[in-house]
Amino acid sequence: ARVTMESDRAAAVERVLIDLFQTANPEIVPGGDRQTIAEFLVRADDRARTALRGQPAIAARVQHALGLAHGARSDHASARTLLTSALDLHRATDGPDAIDTLTVQLDLAELLSWLHEARAAEALAADADARLVRHHGTLHALRGTALQVRAAVADSPALARRQLEEAVRISRASVAVDDPRRIRRVSALAAARLREGRHAEAEALLDEALRDAARVNGGRAPVTIGVLTNRAALDMARGDARAAEA
């Protein structure tokens, strides 16, 4: 029954998203093909809100997707509103311990960390981490996200490093080597090692991250940029400006 319900929800979300993209069809919406991405998202928000009244489970997923889209465009206010609403809906329909709920909760926590709201981000991430351990196991892949968010807002470098170490350990055990999330965590741990002056350990981690990043779109994926930035910082710390520029 659970599998059937999830399949029905996925199909309903797909139908709603297809309908939302019709706002870009000039045969349906005059000038739709000339609207900006921001205009499209505003129309999509309004259309989804109207179409999904009385369907909280579907609305939760669509609002989550739209929240991530706004966040990717740095429209943090809209992203925050949508992710907060999606989290409330998921908690009401799926319960606070469901993976879908915790995924949205951590996406919101990550957004708050970017907005330098450390206390709120830590509260959400710590709660999600505890629920994951209690209900889904200590090696669940989503724990890597929780720990990475917590490390980003940790009040001491030592605590951040320990949390990143655990995030990397979990990612190595539960996430594919070419998954950008795993690569970012290894690179972030390398940066933490670099800040402590542990250059050899940082280099080994960056070599791992670069090797894995090469598997993602031939090494041309955005995640590679972050790894190369940390590699340049290591070269500069060693006094090798020429290598850093390369």
CSV table of C-alpha atoms in Angstrom, one decimal, residues 60-240:
chain,number,residue,atom,x,y,z
A,60,ALA,CA,4.4,19.6,0.0
A,61,ARG,CA,6.5,18.0,-2.7
A,62,VAL,CA,5.8,20.8,-5.3
A,63,GLN,CA,6.6,23.5,-2.8
A,64,HIS,CA,9.8,21.7,-1.9
A,65,ALA,CA,10.8,21.6,-5.6
A,66,LEU,CA,9.9,25.3,-6.1
A,67,GLY,CA,11.7,26.3,-2.9
A,68,LEU,CA,14.9,24.7,-4.2
A,69,ALA,CA,14.5,26.4,-7.5
A,70,HIS,CA,14.2,29.8,-5.8
A,71,GLY,CA,17.2,29.0,-3.6
A,72,ALA,CA,19.3,28.1,-6.6
A,73,ARG,CA,18.5,31.6,-8.0
A,74,SER,CA,19.5,33.2,-4.6
A,75,ASP,CA,15.9,34.3,-4.0
A,76,HIS,CA,16.3,33.3,-0.4
A,77,ALA,CA,13.1,34.9,0.9
A,78,SER,CA,10.9,33.0,-1.5
A,79,ALA,CA,12.9,29.8,-0.9
A,80,ARG,CA,12.5,30.1,2.9
A,81,THR,CA,8.8,30.7,2.7
A,82,LEU,CA,8.2,27.7,0.4
A,83,LEU,CA,10.6,25.3,2.3
A,84,THR,CA,9.0,26.3,5.6
A,85,SER,CA,5.5,25.6,4.2
A,86,ALA,CA,6.7,22.3,2.6
A,87,LEU,CA,8.1,21.2,5.9
A,88,ASP,CA,4.9,22.0,7.8
A,89,LEU,CA,2.9,20.0,5.2
A,90,HIS,CA,5.2,17.0,5.3
A,91,ARG,CA,5.1,16.9,9.1
A,92,ALA,CA,1.3,17.0,9.0
A,93,THR,CA,0.9,14.3,6.2
A,94,ASP,CA,4.0,12.1,6.6
A,95,GLY,CA,5.0,12.7,10.2
A,96,PRO,CA,8.2,14.3,11.6
A,97,ASP,CA,10.3,11.2,11.2
A,98,ALA,CA,9.7,10.4,7.5
A,99,ILE,CA,12.6,10.7,5.2
A,100,ASP,CA,10.8,13.1,2.9
A,101,THR,CA,10.1,15.3,5.9
A,102,LEU,CA,13.7,15.2,7.1
A,103,THR,CA,15.0,15.9,3.6
A,104,VAL,CA,13.0,19.2,3.5
A,105,GLN,CA,14.0,20.0,7.0
A,106,LEU,CA,17.7,19.7,6.1
A,107,ASP,CA,17.3,21.7,2.9
A,108,LEU,CA,15.7,24.5,5.1
A,109,ALA,CA,18.5,24.2,7.6
A,110,GLU,CA,21.1,24.5,4.9
A,111,LEU,CA,19.4,27.6,3.6
A,112,LEU,CA,19.4,29.1,7.0
A,113,SER,CA,23.2,28.4,7.4
A,114,TRP,CA,23.8,30.3,4.2
A,115,LEU,CA,21.8,33.2,5.7
A,116,HIS,CA,24.1,33.1,8.8
A,117,GLU,CA,21.2,32.1,11.1
A,118,ALA,CA,23.4,29.6,12.9
A,119,ARG,CA,21.1,28.9,15.9
A,120,ALA,CA,18.1,28.1,13.8
A,121,ALA,CA,20.1,26.0,11.3
A,122,GLU,CA,21.7,24.0,14.1
A,123,ALA,CA,18.4,23.4,15.8
A,124,LEU,CA,16.8,22.0,12.6
A,125,ALA,CA,19.9,19.9,11.6
A,126,ALA,CA,20.4,18.5,15.1
A,127,ASP,CA,16.8,17.5,15.4
A,128,ALA,CA,16.9,15.8,11.9
A,129,ASP,CA,20.1,14.0,12.8
A,130,ALA,CA,18.7,12.7,16.1
A,131,ARG,CA,15.5,11.4,14.2
A,132,LEU,CA,17.6,9.8,11.5
A,133,VAL,CA,19.7,7.9,14.1
A,134,ARG,CA,16.6,6.9,16.1
A,135,HIS,CA,14.5,5.7,13.2
A,136,HIS,CA,16.7,5.1,10.2
A,137,GLY,CA,20.2,4.1,11.4
A,138,THR,CA,23.5,5.7,12.1
A,139,LEU,CA,24.7,5.2,8.5
A,140,HIS,CA,21.8,6.7,6.7
A,141,ALA,CA,23.1,8.8,3.9
A,142,LEU,CA,21.0,11.8,4.9
A,143,ARG,CA,23.0,12.0,8.1
A,144,GLY,CA,25.9,13.3,6.1
A,145,THR,CA,23.8,16.3,5.1
A,146,ALA,CA,22.8,16.9,8.7
A,147,LEU,CA,26.4,16.8,9.9
A,148,GLN,CA,27.7,19.0,7.1
A,149,VAL,CA,25.1,21.7,8.0
A,150,ARG,CA,26.0,21.4,11.6
A,151,ALA,CA,29.7,21.7,10.8
A,152,ALA,CA,29.0,24.9,8.8
A,153,VAL,CA,27.5,26.6,11.8
A,154,ALA,CA,29.6,25.0,14.6
A,155,ASP,CA,30.9,27.4,17.2
A,156,SER,CA,34.4,25.9,17.2
A,157,PRO,CA,36.8,24.7,14.4
A,158,ALA,CA,37.4,21.4,16.3
A,159,LEU,CA,33.7,20.6,16.6
A,160,ALA,CA,33.2,21.4,12.9
A,161,ARG,CA,36.1,19.1,12.0
A,162,ARG,CA,34.7,16.2,14.0
A,163,GLN,CA,31.3,16.6,12.4
A,164,LEU,CA,32.8,16.7,9.0
A,165,GLU,CA,34.9,13.6,9.8
A,166,GLU,CA,31.7,11.8,10.7
A,167,ALA,CA,29.9,13.1,7.6
A,168,VAL,CA,32.7,11.8,5.4
A,169,ARG,CA,32.7,8.4,7.1
A,170,ILE,CA,29.0,8.0,6.6
A,171,SER,CA,29.2,9.2,2.9
A,172,ARG,CA,32.0,6.7,2.2
A,173,ALA,CA,29.8,4.0,3.6
A,174,SER,CA,26.5,4.9,2.0
A,175,VAL,CA,27.0,7.3,-1.0
A,176,ALA,CA,28.4,6.5,-4.5
A,177,VAL,CA,32.0,7.9,-5.1
A,178,ASP,CA,30.7,10.2,-7.9
A,179,ASP,CA,27.9,11.7,-5.8
A,180,PRO,CA,28.6,15.5,-5.5
A,181,ARG,CA,27.5,15.4,-1.9
A,182,ARG,CA,30.2,13.0,-1.0
A,183,ILE,CA,32.8,15.0,-2.9
A,184,ARG,CA,31.8,18.3,-1.3
A,185,ARG,CA,32.1,16.7,2.2
A,186,VAL,CA,35.6,15.3,1.5
A,187,SER,CA,36.7,18.7,0.1
A,188,ALA,CA,35.2,20.5,3.2
A,189,LEU,CA,37.1,18.2,5.5
A,190,ALA,CA,40.3,18.9,3.5
A,191,ALA,CA,39.6,22.7,4.1
A,192,ALA,CA,39.2,22.0,7.8
A,193,ARG,CA,42.5,20.1,7.9
A,194,LEU,CA,44.2,23.0,6.0
A,195,ARG,CA,43.0,25.5,8.5
A,196,GLU,CA,44.7,23.4,11.2
A,197,GLY,CA,47.9,23.3,9.2
A,198,ARG,CA,47.7,19.6,8.5
A,199,HIS,CA,48.8,20.0,4.9
A,200,ALA,CA,49.6,16.4,4.1
A,201,GLU,CA,46.2,15.2,5.3
A,202,ALA,CA,44.5,18.0,3.4
A,203,GLU,CA,46.3,17.0,0.2
A,204,ALA,CA,45.3,13.4,0.5
A,205,LEU,CA,41.6,14.3,0.9
A,206,LEU,CA,41.8,16.8,-2.0
A,207,ASP,CA,43.4,14.1,-4.2
A,208,GLU,CA,40.5,11.8,-3.3
A,209,ALA,CA,37.9,14.6,-4.1
A,210,LEU,CA,39.5,15.5,-7.4
A,211,ARG,CA,39.7,11.8,-8.4
A,212,ASP,CA,36.0,11.3,-7.7
A,213,ALA,CA,35.0,14.7,-9.2
A,214,ALA,CA,36.6,13.5,-12.5
A,215,ARG,CA,33.9,10.9,-12.7
A,216,VAL,CA,31.2,13.5,-12.7
A,217,ASN,CA,30.6,14.9,-16.2
A,218,GLY,CA,34.2,14.4,-17.1
A,219,GLY,CA,35.4,16.6,-14.3
A,220,ARG,CA,33.4,19.6,-15.6
A,221,ALA,CA,30.7,19.5,-13.0
A,222,PRO,CA,30.3,22.6,-10.7
A,223,VAL,CA,31.4,20.5,-7.7
A,224,THR,CA,34.9,20.4,-9.2
A,225,ILE,CA,35.3,24.2,-8.8
A,226,GLY,CA,35.0,24.0,-5.1
A,227,VAL,CA,37.6,21.2,-4.9
A,228,LEU,CA,40.0,23.2,-7.1
A,229,THR,CA,39.5,26.3,-5.0
A,230,ASN,CA,40.5,24.4,-1.9
A,231,ARG,CA,43.5,22.9,-3.7
A,232,ALA,CA,44.6,26.4,-4.7
A,233,ALA,CA,44.3,27.4,-1.0
A,234,LEU,CA,46.6,24.5,-0.1
A,235,ASP,CA,49.2,25.5,-2.7
A,236,MET,CA,49.1,29.1,-1.4
A,237,ALA,CA,49.5,27.9,2.2
A,238,ARG,CA,52.6,26.0,1.1
A,239,GLY,CA,54.0,29.1,-0.7
A,240,ASP,CA,53.5,27.7,-4.1
